[in-house]
C-alpha positions as MATLAB code, in Angstrom:
seq = 'MKALETYQKIKESMKQTIAGKDEVLDLVISLFCGGHVLIEDVPGTGKTMIARALSAAIDGEFRRIQFTPDLLPSDVTGINYFDMKTSEFRFLKGPIFTNILLADEINRASPKTQSALLEAMEEKKVTVDGETYVLPDPFMVIATQNPSGYVGTYPLPEAQLDRFALKLSMGYPTEVEEMNIILQRKEANPLSAVEAVTSPEIIKAMSEEVKQVKVSGEICKYIVQLVSATRQSKSISLGASPRATLALMKLAQAYAYLDGRDYVIAEDIGALFTYVISHRIVLSQEARLNRKTAAEAVSEVFRSVEVPYRTGR';
ca = [
     -22.679    4.389  -20.895;
     -21.619    3.809  -17.278;
     -20.619    7.466  -17.015;
     -24.001    8.621  -18.313;
     -25.793    6.301  -15.890;
     -23.785    7.613  -12.937;
     -24.466   11.202  -13.968;
     -28.200   10.560  -14.298;
     -28.320    8.772  -10.945;
     -26.660   11.739   -9.226;
     -29.158   14.159  -10.769;
     -32.133   11.924   -9.932;
     -30.970   11.631   -6.345;
     -30.568   15.402   -6.077;
     -34.078   15.913   -7.471;
     -35.409   14.648   -4.162;
     -34.671   18.129   -2.821;
     -34.502   20.341   -5.943;
     -37.679   20.358   -8.032;
     -37.814   21.541  -11.654;
     -34.233   22.818  -11.864;
     -32.644   20.528  -14.458;
     -30.550   23.357  -15.845;
     -29.104   24.122  -12.415;
     -28.510   20.459  -11.667;
     -26.089   20.431  -14.602;
     -23.555   21.973  -12.211;
     -22.622   18.333  -11.621;
     -20.712   18.529  -14.922;
     -18.186   20.812  -13.255;
     -17.399   18.169  -10.630;
     -15.962   15.856  -13.293;
     -13.407   18.370  -14.559;
     -12.284   19.960  -11.286;
     -14.317   23.141  -11.774;
     -16.158   25.320   -9.273;
     -19.626   26.858   -9.443;
     -21.019   30.242   -8.458;
     -24.767   30.456   -7.846;
     -26.233   33.947   -7.678;
     -29.798   34.538   -6.605;
     -31.993   36.069   -3.944;
     -32.086   34.385   -0.504;
     -34.295   31.358    0.031;
     -34.283   29.844   -3.458;
     -32.435   26.626   -2.580;
     -28.800   27.526   -3.222;
     -27.588   25.896    0.006;
     -29.794   22.849   -0.451;
     -28.332   21.986   -3.848;
     -24.778   21.845   -2.450;
     -25.861   19.563    0.393;
     -27.764   17.346   -2.029;
     -24.740   16.930   -4.318;
     -22.518   15.999   -1.384;
     -25.023   13.413   -0.166;
     -25.460   11.930   -3.659;
     -21.721   11.275   -4.081;
     -21.253   10.204   -0.443;
     -18.595   12.890   -0.032;
     -17.482   15.031    2.863;
     -19.355   18.312    3.138;
     -18.441   21.547    4.902;
     -20.246   24.869    4.971;
     -18.714   28.269    5.631;
     -21.046   31.174    6.304;
     -19.168   34.176    4.964;
     -19.585   37.254    7.168;
     -17.695   40.583    7.396;
     -15.701   39.369   10.438;
     -14.636   36.042    8.887;
     -10.830   35.667    8.763;
      -8.747   33.808    6.153;
      -7.591   31.388    8.869;
     -11.244   30.503    9.512;
     -11.255   29.078    5.982;
      -7.827   27.475    5.614;
      -6.947   26.534    9.201;
      -4.316   27.621   11.726;
      -1.125   26.477   13.410;
      -1.507   26.239   17.186;
       0.921   25.417   19.969;
       0.209   22.049   21.584;
       1.119   22.354   25.271;
       1.339   18.564   25.687;
       3.936   18.007   22.976;
       5.469   21.499   22.990;
       5.071   21.559   19.219;
       3.068   23.528   16.708;
       0.265   21.572   15.050;
      -1.878   22.414   12.071;
      -5.605   22.466   12.672;
      -7.298   22.006    9.299;
     -10.009   24.458    8.337;
     -13.342   23.592    6.717;
     -11.793   23.902    3.245;
     -10.418   20.370    3.661;
     -13.431   18.568    2.258;
     -14.908   17.235   -1.002;
     -17.776   19.712   -1.390;
     -17.309   23.150    0.165;
     -20.294   25.464    0.359;
     -19.089   29.061    0.510;
     -22.395   30.582    1.557;
     -22.987   34.248    0.708;
     -19.371   34.646   -0.334;
     -19.822   38.303   -1.199;
     -20.593   39.212    2.419;
     -16.992   38.593    3.500;
     -14.143   41.055    3.064;
     -11.984   40.838   -0.079;
      -9.067   39.572    2.035;
     -11.052   36.555    3.183;
     -12.480   35.965   -0.284;
      -8.925   35.749   -1.607;
      -8.154   32.896    0.814;
     -10.016   30.645   -1.605;
      -7.981   31.566   -4.681;
      -5.045   29.166   -4.254;
      -7.331   26.349   -3.163;
      -9.639   26.744   -6.140;
      -6.830   26.968   -8.681;
      -4.228   24.542   -7.354;
      -6.249   22.331   -4.956;
      -3.924   23.123   -2.081;
      -3.456   25.720    0.656;
      -0.348   27.283    2.159;
      -0.275   28.273    5.830;
       2.887   29.709    7.448;
       5.013   28.462    4.562;
       3.693   24.894    4.674;
       1.615   23.541    1.791;
      -1.269   21.122    2.353;
      -3.023   19.197   -0.426;
      -6.822   19.193   -0.445;
      -8.962   16.050   -0.840;
      -9.756   14.784   -4.323;
     -12.359   15.481   -5.609;
     -12.619   19.041   -4.332;
     -15.310   21.451   -5.454;
     -16.392   24.879   -4.250;
     -20.035   25.802   -4.648;
     -20.270   29.476   -3.749;
     -23.514   31.352   -3.341;
     -23.942   35.089   -3.471;
     -26.749   37.583   -3.210;
     -27.164   39.997   -6.119;
     -25.006   43.132   -5.948;
     -26.644   45.983   -4.122;
     -27.990   43.891   -1.246;
     -27.048   45.272    2.174;
     -23.565   44.242    3.326;
     -22.265   42.773    0.075;
     -18.805   43.177   -1.474;
     -18.690   42.565   -5.248;
     -16.325   39.727   -6.136;
     -13.246   40.991   -8.009;
     -12.723   39.845  -11.590;
      -9.747   37.685  -10.561;
     -11.918   35.624   -8.240;
     -14.909   35.430  -10.570;
     -12.535   33.996  -13.165;
     -11.880   31.012  -10.854;
     -15.451   29.798  -11.183;
     -16.034   27.484  -14.127;
     -19.781   28.148  -14.200;
     -22.199   30.765  -12.955;
     -25.813   29.740  -12.523;
     -29.035   31.154  -11.131;
     -31.732   29.204   -9.303;
     -34.680   31.477  -10.058;
     -38.041   31.424   -8.333;
     -40.029   28.168   -8.568;
     -43.332   27.947  -10.399;
     -46.525   27.687   -8.340;
     -46.648   23.928   -8.933;
     -43.005   23.510   -7.887;
     -43.543   25.658   -4.802;
     -46.559   23.566   -3.839;
     -44.405   20.441   -4.109;
     -41.811   22.067   -1.857;
     -44.457   22.664    0.810;
     -45.740   19.089    0.588;
     -42.229   17.616    0.712;
     -41.272   19.490    3.842;
     -44.446   19.153    5.857;
     -43.252   16.040    7.642;
     -39.549   15.532    6.950;
     -36.364   17.100    5.625;
     -36.085   16.122    1.930;
     -32.310   15.776    2.317;
     -32.945   12.539    4.184;
     -34.334   11.110    0.936;
     -31.121   11.774   -1.030;
     -29.298    8.476   -1.502;
     -25.585    8.047   -2.126;
     -25.368    6.632   -5.658;
     -21.591    6.782   -6.131;
     -18.408    7.599   -4.193;
     -15.577   10.158   -4.278;
     -13.232    7.427   -5.508;
     -15.445    6.721   -8.522;
     -15.786   10.445   -9.252;
     -11.988   10.757   -9.138;
     -11.552    7.845  -11.568;
     -14.166    9.280  -13.943;
     -12.437   12.670  -13.817;
      -9.270   11.025  -15.106;
     -11.255    9.511  -17.987;
     -12.668   12.943  -18.840;
      -9.129   14.145  -19.579;
      -8.870   11.521  -22.344;
     -11.862   12.878  -24.285;
     -10.650   14.032  -27.715;
     -10.793   17.693  -28.705;
     -10.038   18.142  -32.403;
      -7.972   20.982  -33.813;
     -11.100   22.532  -35.353;
     -12.908   22.527  -32.018;
      -9.880   24.047  -30.260;
      -9.778   26.779  -32.895;
     -13.528   27.352  -32.475;
     -13.127   27.767  -28.701;
     -10.261   30.230  -29.126;
     -12.193   32.232  -31.735;
     -15.221   32.483  -29.448;
     -13.241   33.665  -26.443;
     -11.183   36.057  -28.577;
     -14.409   37.540  -29.946;
     -15.387   38.652  -26.425;
     -12.300   40.912  -26.445;
     -13.368   42.587  -29.689;
     -17.058   43.121  -28.994;
     -18.253   46.723  -28.676;
     -20.570   45.641  -25.870;
     -17.695   44.305  -23.757;
     -14.933   46.428  -22.229;
     -13.095   43.491  -20.610;
     -13.149   40.182  -22.467;
     -12.699   36.659  -21.179;
      -9.235   35.448  -20.175;
      -7.212   32.428  -21.343;
      -8.406   30.722  -18.143;
     -11.897   30.926  -19.640;
     -10.630   29.199  -22.784;
      -9.271   26.309  -20.716;
     -12.423   26.107  -18.601;
     -14.613   25.938  -21.695;
     -12.515   23.136  -23.170;
     -12.465   21.093  -19.937;
     -16.185   21.503  -19.355;
     -16.875   20.501  -22.962;
     -14.834   17.333  -22.393;
     -16.914   16.538  -19.304;
     -20.133   17.372  -21.164;
     -19.234   14.998  -24.003;
     -18.072   12.279  -21.604;
     -21.315   12.369  -19.643;
     -23.201   12.170  -22.942;
     -21.440    8.895  -23.697;
     -18.935   10.244  -26.256;
     -15.147   10.251  -26.303;
     -14.949   13.379  -28.475;
     -16.213   16.981  -28.275;
     -18.557   18.485  -30.860;
     -19.521   22.105  -31.546;
     -22.917   21.602  -29.885;
     -21.151   20.945  -26.580;
     -19.504   24.355  -26.797;
     -22.807   26.022  -27.629;
     -24.552   24.435  -24.647;
     -21.933   25.712  -22.202;
     -20.713   29.010  -23.633;
     -23.056   31.430  -21.838;
     -22.649   29.768  -18.436;
     -18.860   29.715  -18.722;
     -18.299   33.217  -20.114;
     -21.028   35.602  -18.888;
     -19.536   36.150  -15.409;
     -16.009   36.664  -16.770;
     -16.691   39.788  -18.826;
     -17.266   43.455  -18.023;
     -19.875   45.289  -20.067;
     -18.992   48.518  -21.828;
     -20.496   51.822  -20.732;
     -22.681   51.887  -23.851;
     -24.034   48.395  -23.170;
     -24.866   49.273  -19.570;
     -26.661   52.446  -20.662;
     -28.711   50.335  -23.065;
     -29.471   47.958  -20.172;
     -27.923   45.032  -21.966;
     -27.153   42.016  -19.782;
     -23.922   40.025  -19.799;
     -25.816   36.993  -21.112;
     -27.172   39.017  -24.037;
     -23.708   40.343  -24.897;
     -22.243   36.842  -24.766;
     -25.045   35.502  -26.965;
     -24.244   38.159  -29.558;
     -20.609   37.093  -29.516;
     -21.577   33.441  -29.934;
     -23.726   34.200  -32.975;
     -20.928   36.237  -34.570;
     -18.524   33.298  -34.809;
     -19.004   30.739  -37.559;
     -19.588   27.181  -36.362;
     -17.054   24.737  -37.870;
     -18.677   22.490  -40.467;
     -16.705   19.387  -39.558;
     -16.410   18.737  -35.838;
     -15.860   15.871  -33.442;
     -13.426   13.067  -34.219;
];
Protein backbone atom coordinates (compact mmCIF):
# COMPACT_ATOMS: atom_id res chain seq x y z
CA MET A 1 0.00 0.00 0.00
CA LYS A 2 2.91 2.35 0.75
CA ALA A 3 4.14 1.92 -2.82
CA LEU A 4 0.72 2.79 -4.24
CA GLU A 5 0.49 5.85 -1.99
CA THR A 6 3.93 7.08 -3.07
CA TYR A 7 3.04 6.56 -6.73
CA GLN A 8 -0.23 8.46 -6.36
CA LYS A 9 1.47 11.30 -4.49
CA ILE A 10 4.03 11.69 -7.29
CA LYS A 11 1.29 11.83 -9.92
CA GLU A 12 -0.81 14.27 -7.88
CA SER A 13 2.18 16.53 -7.41
CA MET A 14 2.94 16.45 -11.13
CA LYS A 15 -0.69 17.33 -11.92
CA GLN A 16 0.05 20.82 -10.67
CA THR A 17 1.68 21.43 -14.05
CA ILE A 18 0.17 18.74 -16.33
CA ALA A 19 -3.61 18.87 -16.62
CA GLY A 20 -5.73 15.97 -17.91
CA LYS A 21 -2.84 13.71 -18.94
CA ASP A 22 -3.21 10.71 -16.62
CA GLU A 23 -2.10 8.32 -19.33
CA VAL A 24 1.11 10.27 -19.90
CA LEU A 25 1.76 10.61 -16.18
CA ASP A 26 2.03 6.81 -16.06
CA LEU A 27 5.58 7.27 -17.36
CA VAL A 28 6.42 7.28 -13.65
CA ILE A 29 6.08 3.48 -13.80
CA SER A 30 9.26 3.34 -15.85
CA LEU A 31 11.23 5.08 -13.09
CA PHE A 32 10.69 2.12 -10.75
CA CYS A 33 12.22 -0.44 -13.12
CA GLY A 34 15.14 1.56 -14.53
CA GLY A 35 13.44 2.28 -17.86
CA HIS A 36 13.54 5.34 -20.10
CA VAL A 37 10.73 7.18 -21.88
CA LEU A 38 10.42 8.72 -25.32
CA ILE A 39 7.74 11.38 -25.78
CA GLU A 40 6.90 12.30 -29.36
CA ASP A 41 4.66 15.23 -30.17
CA VAL A 42 4.52 18.64 -31.78
CA PRO A 43 6.31 21.53 -30.01
CA GLY A 44 4.60 23.30 -27.13
CA THR A 45 2.48 20.47 -25.72
CA GLY A 46 4.26 20.18 -22.36
CA LYS A 47 6.91 17.54 -23.02
CA THR A 48 9.64 19.50 -21.22
CA MET A 49 7.36 20.46 -18.35
CA ILE A 50 6.52 16.86 -17.48
CA ALA A 51 10.21 15.95 -17.05
CA ARG A 52 10.80 18.94 -14.77
CA ALA A 53 7.70 18.10 -12.76
CA LEU A 54 8.80 14.49 -12.20
CA SER A 55 12.24 15.62 -11.03
CA ALA A 56 10.71 18.11 -8.60
CA ALA A 57 8.23 15.54 -7.24
CA ILE A 58 10.98 13.05 -6.34
CA ASP A 59 13.39 15.77 -5.14
CA GLY A 60 15.98 14.52 -7.62
CA GLU A 61 18.71 16.20 -9.60
CA PHE A 62 17.59 17.45 -12.99
CA ARG A 63 19.59 18.30 -16.11
CA ARG A 64 18.40 19.34 -19.54
CA ILE A 65 20.28 18.93 -22.81
CA GLN A 66 18.98 20.77 -25.85
CA PHE A 67 19.95 18.54 -28.75
CA THR A 68 21.11 20.52 -31.79
CA PRO A 69 23.02 19.56 -34.97
CA ASP A 70 26.31 20.91 -33.53
CA LEU A 71 26.04 19.09 -30.18
CA LEU A 72 29.04 16.80 -29.55
CA PRO A 73 29.09 13.50 -27.62
CA SER A 74 31.42 15.09 -25.05
CA ASP A 75 28.75 17.74 -24.41
CA VAL A 76 26.61 14.89 -23.08
CA THR A 77 29.06 12.64 -21.25
CA GLY A 78 31.78 15.08 -20.15
CA ILE A 79 35.46 15.60 -20.98
CA ASN A 80 38.94 15.16 -19.57
CA TYR A 81 40.79 18.46 -19.26
CA PHE A 82 44.31 19.35 -18.19
CA ASP A 83 44.42 21.14 -14.84
CA MET A 84 47.31 23.62 -14.98
CA LYS A 85 47.45 23.90 -11.17
CA THR A 86 47.96 20.20 -10.51
CA SER A 87 49.47 19.26 -13.88
CA GLU A 88 46.97 16.41 -14.07
CA PHE A 89 44.04 15.48 -16.25
CA ARG A 90 40.66 15.78 -14.54
CA PHE A 91 37.26 14.57 -15.61
CA LEU A 92 34.58 17.21 -15.91
CA LYS A 93 31.22 15.45 -15.66
CA GLY A 94 28.64 16.18 -18.32
CA PRO A 95 24.93 16.80 -17.74
CA ILE A 96 24.21 13.07 -18.03
CA PHE A 97 25.31 12.68 -14.40
CA THR A 98 21.92 13.30 -12.86
CA ASN A 99 18.74 11.52 -11.72
CA ILE A 100 16.36 12.81 -14.40
CA LEU A 101 17.89 13.75 -17.75
CA LEU A 102 15.74 15.59 -20.27
CA ALA A 103 17.07 14.95 -23.76
CA ASP A 104 15.10 17.69 -25.48
CA GLU A 105 14.40 17.27 -29.20
CA ILE A 106 16.77 14.32 -29.38
CA ASN A 107 16.17 13.81 -33.08
CA ARG A 108 17.69 17.19 -33.94
CA ALA A 109 21.20 16.01 -33.04
CA SER A 110 23.45 13.96 -35.31
CA PRO A 111 23.38 10.15 -35.02
CA LYS A 112 26.88 10.22 -33.50
CA THR A 113 25.70 12.36 -30.60
CA GLN A 114 22.50 10.36 -30.21
CA SER A 115 24.61 7.23 -29.78
CA ALA A 116 26.43 8.82 -26.81
CA LEU A 117 23.35 7.96 -24.76
CA LEU A 118 23.30 4.26 -25.62
CA GLU A 119 25.76 2.95 -23.01
CA ALA A 120 24.32 5.21 -20.33
CA MET A 121 20.76 4.11 -20.97
CA GLU A 122 21.59 0.41 -21.07
CA GLU A 123 24.30 0.03 -18.43
CA LYS A 124 23.87 3.20 -16.30
CA LYS A 125 27.48 4.19 -16.85
CA VAL A 126 29.63 6.11 -19.33
CA THR A 127 33.14 5.51 -20.63
CA VAL A 128 35.39 8.45 -21.51
CA ASP A 129 39.00 7.92 -22.68
CA GLY A 130 38.97 4.36 -21.36
CA GLU A 131 37.71 5.27 -17.90
CA THR A 132 34.25 4.14 -16.77
CA TYR A 133 32.05 6.31 -14.55
CA VAL A 134 28.88 5.09 -12.83
CA LEU A 135 25.78 7.27 -13.09
CA PRO A 136 23.58 8.24 -10.12
CA ASP A 137 20.83 5.88 -9.00
CA PRO A 138 18.03 6.32 -9.92
CA PHE A 139 18.81 7.45 -13.45
CA MET A 140 16.15 8.04 -16.07
CA VAL A 141 16.22 9.58 -19.53
CA ILE A 142 13.09 11.35 -20.72
CA ALA A 143 13.69 12.15 -24.38
CA THR A 144 11.42 14.32 -26.46
CA GLN A 145 11.27 14.39 -30.22
CA ASN A 146 9.32 16.18 -32.90
CA PRO A 147 7.48 14.00 -35.42
CA SER A 148 9.56 12.84 -38.39
CA GLY A 149 9.49 15.22 -41.29
CA TYR A 150 9.90 18.38 -39.22
CA VAL A 151 12.74 20.61 -40.44
CA GLY A 152 16.17 19.56 -39.14
CA THR A 153 15.24 16.18 -37.67
CA TYR A 154 17.19 12.91 -37.87
CA PRO A 155 15.06 9.77 -37.36
CA LEU A 156 16.27 7.73 -34.39
CA PRO A 157 17.78 4.41 -35.48
CA GLU A 158 16.06 1.20 -34.40
CA ALA A 159 18.92 0.36 -32.01
CA GLN A 160 18.34 3.55 -30.04
CA LEU A 161 14.55 3.38 -30.12
CA ASP A 162 14.88 -0.09 -28.60
CA ARG A 163 16.52 1.48 -25.51
CA PHE A 164 13.34 3.29 -24.56
CA ALA A 165 11.00 1.27 -22.38
CA LEU A 166 7.96 3.36 -23.30
CA LYS A 167 6.90 5.72 -26.05
CA LEU A 168 4.13 8.18 -25.27
CA SER A 169 2.42 11.15 -26.87
CA MET A 170 1.14 14.24 -25.06
CA GLY A 171 -1.53 15.28 -27.56
CA TYR A 172 -3.27 18.63 -27.69
CA PRO A 173 -5.26 19.65 -24.59
CA THR A 174 -9.02 20.06 -24.65
CA GLU A 175 -10.45 23.59 -24.56
CA VAL A 176 -11.17 23.25 -20.84
CA GLU A 177 -7.63 22.00 -20.14
CA GLU A 178 -6.13 24.79 -22.23
CA MET A 179 -8.18 27.36 -20.33
CA ASN A 180 -6.82 25.95 -17.07
CA ILE A 181 -3.29 26.26 -18.45
CA ILE A 182 -3.86 29.96 -19.16
CA LEU A 183 -5.29 30.58 -15.69
CA GLN A 184 -2.47 28.68 -13.97
CA ARG A 185 0.25 30.65 -15.69
CA LYS A 186 -1.19 34.13 -15.52
CA GLU A 187 0.58 34.96 -12.28
CA ALA A 188 3.16 32.27 -11.53
CA ASN A 189 5.10 29.32 -12.91
CA PRO A 190 3.12 26.16 -12.02
CA LEU A 191 6.39 24.30 -11.40
CA SER A 192 6.71 26.25 -8.16
CA ALA A 193 3.61 24.43 -6.92
CA VAL A 194 5.13 20.96 -7.41
CA GLU A 195 6.10 19.58 -4.01
CA ALA A 196 8.73 16.93 -3.34
CA VAL A 197 6.77 13.95 -2.01
CA THR A 198 9.58 11.38 -1.91
CA SER A 199 13.35 11.11 -2.44
CA PRO A 200 15.79 9.36 -4.80
CA GLU A 201 16.78 7.05 -1.94
CA ILE A 202 13.19 5.88 -1.48
CA ILE A 203 12.77 5.41 -5.24
CA LYS A 204 15.95 3.31 -5.28
CA ALA A 205 14.69 1.13 -2.41
CA MET A 206 11.29 0.67 -4.09
CA SER A 207 13.02 -0.29 -7.34
CA GLU A 208 14.73 -3.14 -5.52
CA GLU A 209 11.35 -4.31 -4.23
CA VAL A 210 9.95 -4.26 -7.77
CA LYS A 211 12.50 -6.93 -8.74
CA GLN A 212 10.92 -9.28 -6.18
CA VAL A 213 7.46 -9.17 -7.80
CA LYS A 214 6.56 -12.69 -8.96
CA VAL A 215 6.14 -13.48 -12.65
CA SER A 216 4.65 -16.94 -13.14
CA GLY A 217 5.72 -19.34 -15.87
CA GLU A 218 2.40 -18.82 -17.67
CA ILE A 219 2.86 -15.05 -17.71
CA CYS A 220 6.45 -15.39 -18.96
CA LYS A 221 5.21 -17.65 -21.75
CA TYR A 222 2.44 -15.16 -22.57
CA ILE A 223 4.98 -12.31 -22.85
CA VAL A 224 7.24 -14.36 -25.12
CA GLN A 225 4.31 -15.41 -27.32
CA LEU A 226 3.19 -11.80 -27.72
CA VAL A 227 6.62 -10.51 -28.68
CA SER A 228 7.24 -13.49 -30.98
CA ALA A 229 3.93 -12.77 -32.72
CA THR A 230 5.25 -9.35 -33.80
CA ARG A 231 7.91 -11.19 -35.84
CA GLN A 232 5.29 -13.25 -37.68
CA SER A 233 2.73 -10.56 -38.45
CA LYS A 234 2.21 -9.68 -42.12
CA SER A 235 1.86 -6.03 -41.12
CA ILE A 236 5.32 -5.94 -39.53
CA SER A 237 8.61 -6.33 -41.41
CA LEU A 238 10.82 -6.01 -38.31
CA GLY A 239 9.46 -7.44 -35.07
CA ALA A 240 10.31 -6.58 -31.49
CA SER A 241 13.62 -7.74 -30.01
CA PRO A 242 14.37 -9.81 -26.89
CA ARG A 243 15.12 -6.47 -25.18
CA ALA A 244 11.44 -5.68 -25.67
CA THR A 245 10.53 -8.95 -23.94
CA LEU A 246 12.61 -7.99 -20.91
CA ALA A 247 11.25 -4.44 -20.87
CA LEU A 248 7.68 -5.70 -20.94
CA MET A 249 8.33 -8.07 -18.04
CA LYS A 250 10.08 -5.42 -15.91
CA LEU A 251 7.42 -2.80 -16.57
CA ALA A 252 4.71 -5.33 -15.72
CA GLN A 253 6.46 -5.99 -12.40
CA ALA A 254 6.50 -2.25 -11.67
CA TYR A 255 2.86 -1.93 -12.78
CA ALA A 256 1.79 -4.72 -10.42
CA TYR A 257 3.92 -3.38 -7.56
CA LEU A 258 2.42 0.09 -7.83
CA ASP A 259 -1.04 -1.51 -7.85
CA GLY A 260 -0.28 -3.08 -4.48
CA ARG A 261 0.38 -6.64 -5.72
CA ASP A 262 3.44 -8.87 -5.46
CA TYR A 263 2.57 -10.81 -8.63
CA VAL A 264 1.92 -9.99 -12.30
CA ILE A 265 -1.37 -10.77 -14.04
CA ALA A 266 -2.28 -10.84 -17.74
CA GLU A 267 -4.12 -7.52 -17.43
CA ASP A 268 -0.83 -5.82 -16.56
CA ILE A 269 0.64 -7.01 -19.85
CA GLY A 270 -2.41 -5.82 -21.76
CA ALA A 271 -2.22 -2.35 -20.22
CA LEU A 272 1.41 -1.89 -21.25
CA PHE A 273 1.82 -3.82 -24.49
CA THR A 274 1.13 -1.05 -27.02
CA TYR A 275 3.30 1.53 -25.24
CA VAL A 276 6.21 -0.89 -24.93
CA ILE A 277 6.12 -2.42 -28.42
CA SER A 278 4.78 0.12 -30.95
CA HIS A 279 8.04 2.08 -31.30
CA ARG A 280 10.17 -1.07 -31.60
CA ILE A 281 8.65 -2.41 -34.82
CA VAL A 282 8.92 -1.49 -38.50
CA LEU A 283 5.75 -1.69 -40.56
CA SER A 284 5.69 -3.70 -43.77
CA GLN A 285 5.34 -1.99 -47.14
CA GLU A 286 1.77 -3.28 -47.44
CA ALA A 287 0.80 -1.88 -44.04
CA ARG A 288 2.27 1.53 -44.87
CA LEU A 289 0.41 1.61 -48.19
CA ASN A 290 -2.80 0.87 -46.30
CA ARG A 291 -1.92 3.72 -43.90
CA LYS A 292 -1.91 1.41 -40.92
CA THR A 293 -0.25 2.80 -37.80
CA ALA A 294 2.23 0.96 -35.59
CA ALA A 295 -0.29 1.04 -32.74
CA GLU A 296 -2.94 -0.60 -34.93
CA ALA A 297 -0.52 -3.33 -36.03
CA VAL A 298 0.49 -4.00 -32.44
CA SER A 299 -3.15 -4.16 -31.36
CA GLU A 300 -3.80 -6.78 -34.02
CA VAL A 301 -0.90 -8.83 -32.70
CA PHE A 302 -2.19 -8.55 -29.14
CA ARG A 303 -5.64 -9.80 -30.13
CA SER A 304 -4.14 -12.76 -32.01
CA VAL A 305 -2.53 -14.28 -28.92
CA GLU A 306 -4.70 -16.21 -26.47
CA VAL A 307 -4.74 -14.83 -22.93
CA PRO A 308 -3.73 -17.48 -20.36
CA TYR A 309 -6.71 -18.62 -18.30
CA ARG A 310 -4.81 -18.96 -15.05
CA THR A 311 -2.47 -16.08 -14.28
CA GLY A 312 -0.85 -14.39 -11.31
CA ARG A 313 0.47 -16.38 -8.37
